[in-house]
Amino acid sequence: KVGNTSIDIHYLALNEKGEWCFTGRGRLVYIHPTTGKPAPLSEEMRTKLVNG
């Protein structure tokens, strides 16, 4: 999910046999370098995150 200031990431890893090894999730928040507070993602960033 791509939000206004963050993205949620869900992932899984497979072992050498192709079996699920672990899963996880996390949230990355875009932080303004000067204020240190969450900042809105630009439309360009959002588009690249959604479309690859």
Coordinates of N, CA, C and O in Angstrom, one line a residue:
K1 N 0.9 -1.2 0.0 CA 0.0 0.0 0.0 C 0.9 1.2 0.0 O 1.9 1.3 0.7
V2 N 0.5 2.2 -0.8 CA 1.3 3.5 -0.9 C 0.3 4.5 -0.3 O -0.8 4.7 -0.8
G3 N 0.8 5.1 0.8 CA 0.0 6.1 1.5 C 0.5 7.5 1.1 O 1.3 7.7 0.1
N4 N 0.1 8.5 1.9 CA 0.5 9.9 1.6 C 2.0 10.1 2.0 O 2.7 10.9 1.3
T5 N 2.4 9.5 3.1 CA 3.8 9.8 3.5 C 4.6 8.5 3.7 O 5.7 8.5 4.1
S6 N 4.0 7.3 3.4 CA 4.6 6.0 3.7 C 4.2 5.0 2.7 O 3.2 5.1 2.0
I7 N 5.0 3.9 2.7 CA 4.6 2.7 2.0 C 4.7 1.5 2.9 O 5.5 1.4 3.8
D8 N 3.7 0.5 2.8 CA 3.7 -0.7 3.5 C 4.3 -1.8 2.6 O 4.0 -1.9 1.4
I9 N 5.2 -2.6 3.2 CA 5.9 -3.6 2.4 C 5.6 -5.0 3.1 O 5.8 -5.1 4.3
H10 N 5.2 -5.9 2.3 CA 5.0 -7.3 2.7 C 5.9 -8.2 1.9 O 6.0 -8.0 0.7
Y11 N 6.6 -9.1 2.6 CA 7.5 -9.9 1.9 C 7.6 -11.4 2.4 O 7.1 -11.6 3.5
L12 N 8.1 -12.3 1.6 CA 8.3 -13.6 2.1 C 9.6 -14.1 1.5 O 10.1 -13.7 0.4
A13 N 10.2 -15.1 2.2 CA 11.5 -15.7 1.7 C 11.3 -17.2 1.5 O 10.5 -17.8 2.3
L14 N 11.9 -17.8 0.5 CA 11.8 -19.2 0.3 C 13.2 -19.8 0.5 O 14.2 -19.2 0.3
N15 N 13.2 -21.0 1.0 CA 14.5 -21.7 1.2 C 14.9 -22.4 -0.1 O 14.2 -22.2 -1.1
E16 N 16.0 -23.1 -0.1 CA 16.5 -23.8 -1.3 C 15.6 -24.8 -1.9 O 15.7 -25.1 -3.1
K17 N 14.6 -25.3 -1.1 CA 13.6 -26.2 -1.6 C 12.4 -25.5 -2.2 O 11.4 -26.2 -2.6
G18 N 12.4 -24.2 -2.1 CA 11.2 -23.5 -2.6 C 10.1 -23.4 -1.5 O 9.0 -23.0 -1.9
E19 N 10.4 -23.7 -0.3 CA 9.4 -23.7 0.8 C 9.4 -22.3 1.5 O 10.5 -21.7 1.6
W20 N 8.3 -21.9 2.0 CA 8.2 -20.7 2.8 C 9.2 -20.8 4.0 O 9.1 -21.7 4.7
C21 N 10.0 -19.8 4.1 CA 11.0 -19.8 5.2 C 10.5 -18.8 6.3 O 10.6 -19.1 7.5
F22 N 10.2 -17.6 5.9 CA 9.6 -16.6 6.8 C 8.9 -15.5 6.0 O 9.0 -15.4 4.8
T23 N 8.0 -14.8 6.7 CA 7.3 -13.7 6.1 C 7.5 -12.5 7.0 O 7.9 -12.6 8.2
G24 N 7.2 -11.3 6.5 CA 7.4 -10.1 7.3 C 6.6 -9.0 6.6 O 6.1 -9.1 5.5
R25 N 6.6 -7.9 7.4 CA 6.0 -6.7 6.8 C 6.7 -5.5 7.5 O 7.2 -5.6 8.6
G26 N 6.6 -4.4 6.9 CA 7.2 -3.2 7.5 C 6.6 -2.0 6.8 O 5.9 -2.1 5.8
R27 N 6.9 -0.8 7.4 CA 6.4 0.4 6.8 C 7.6 1.4 6.7 O 8.3 1.5 7.7
L28 N 7.7 1.9 5.6 CA 8.8 2.9 5.3 C 8.1 4.3 5.3 O 7.1 4.5 4.6
V29 N 8.6 5.2 6.1 CA 8.0 6.6 6.1 C 9.0 7.6 5.5 O 10.2 7.6 5.8
Y30 N 8.6 8.4 4.6 CA 9.4 9.4 3.9 C 9.5 10.6 4.9 O 8.6 11.2 5.4
I31 N 10.8 10.9 5.3 CA 11.1 11.9 6.3 C 11.8 13.1 5.6 O 12.7 12.9 4.9
H32 N 11.3 14.3 6.0 CA 11.9 15.5 5.4 C 13.3 15.6 6.1 O 13.4 15.6 7.3
P33 N 14.3 15.9 5.3 CA 15.7 15.9 5.8 C 15.9 17.0 6.8 O 16.8 16.9 7.7
T34 N 15.2 18.1 6.7 CA 15.5 19.3 7.6 C 14.7 19.2 8.9 O 15.2 19.4 9.9
T35 N 13.4 18.9 8.7 CA 12.5 18.9 9.9 C 12.5 17.6 10.6 O 12.2 17.5 11.8
G36 N 12.9 16.5 10.0 CA 12.8 15.2 10.6 C 11.4 14.6 10.8 O 11.2 13.7 11.5
K37 N 10.4 15.3 10.2 CA 9.0 14.8 10.3 C 8.6 14.2 9.0 O 9.1 14.5 7.9
P38 N 7.5 13.4 9.1 CA 7.0 12.8 7.8 C 6.6 13.8 6.8 O 6.1 14.9 7.2
A39 N 6.9 13.5 5.5 CA 6.6 14.5 4.5 C 5.8 13.7 3.4 O 6.0 12.5 3.2
P40 N 5.0 14.4 2.7 CA 4.2 13.8 1.6 C 5.1 13.3 0.5 O 6.1 13.9 0.1
L41 N 4.8 12.1 0.0 CA 5.5 11.6 -1.2 C 5.0 12.4 -2.4 O 3.8 12.8 -2.5
S42 N 5.9 12.7 -3.3 CA 5.6 13.5 -4.5 C 4.8 12.6 -5.4 O 4.8 11.3 -5.3
E43 N 4.0 13.1 -6.3 CA 3.2 12.4 -7.3 C 4.2 11.5 -8.1 O 3.8 10.3 -8.4
E44 N 5.4 11.9 -8.4 CA 6.3 11.1 -9.2 C 6.7 9.9 -8.4 O 6.8 8.8 -8.9
M45 N 7.0 10.1 -7.1 CA 7.4 9.0 -6.3 C 6.3 8.0 -6.1 O 6.5 6.8 -6.3
R46 N 5.1 8.5 -5.9 CA 3.9 7.6 -5.8 C 3.7 6.7 -7.0 O 3.5 5.5 -7.0
T47 N 3.8 7.4 -8.2 CA 3.6 6.7 -9.5 C 4.7 5.6 -9.6 O 4.4 4.5 -10.0
K48 N 6.0 5.9 -9.3 CA 7.0 4.9 -9.5 C 6.8 3.8 -8.5 O 7.1 2.6 -8.9
L49 N 6.4 4.0 -7.3 CA 6.2 3.0 -6.3 C 5.0 2.1 -6.7 O 5.1 0.9 -6.5
V50 N 4.0 2.7 -7.3 CA 2.8 1.9 -7.7 C 3.1 1.1 -9.0 O 2.7 -0.1 -9.1
N51 N 3.7 1.8 -10.0 CA 3.9 1.2 -11.3 C 5.2 0.5 -11.5 O 5.4 -0.1 -12.6
G52 N 6.2 0.7 -10.6 CA 7.5 0.1 -10.8 C 8.5 0.8 -11.6 O 8.4 1.8 -12.2

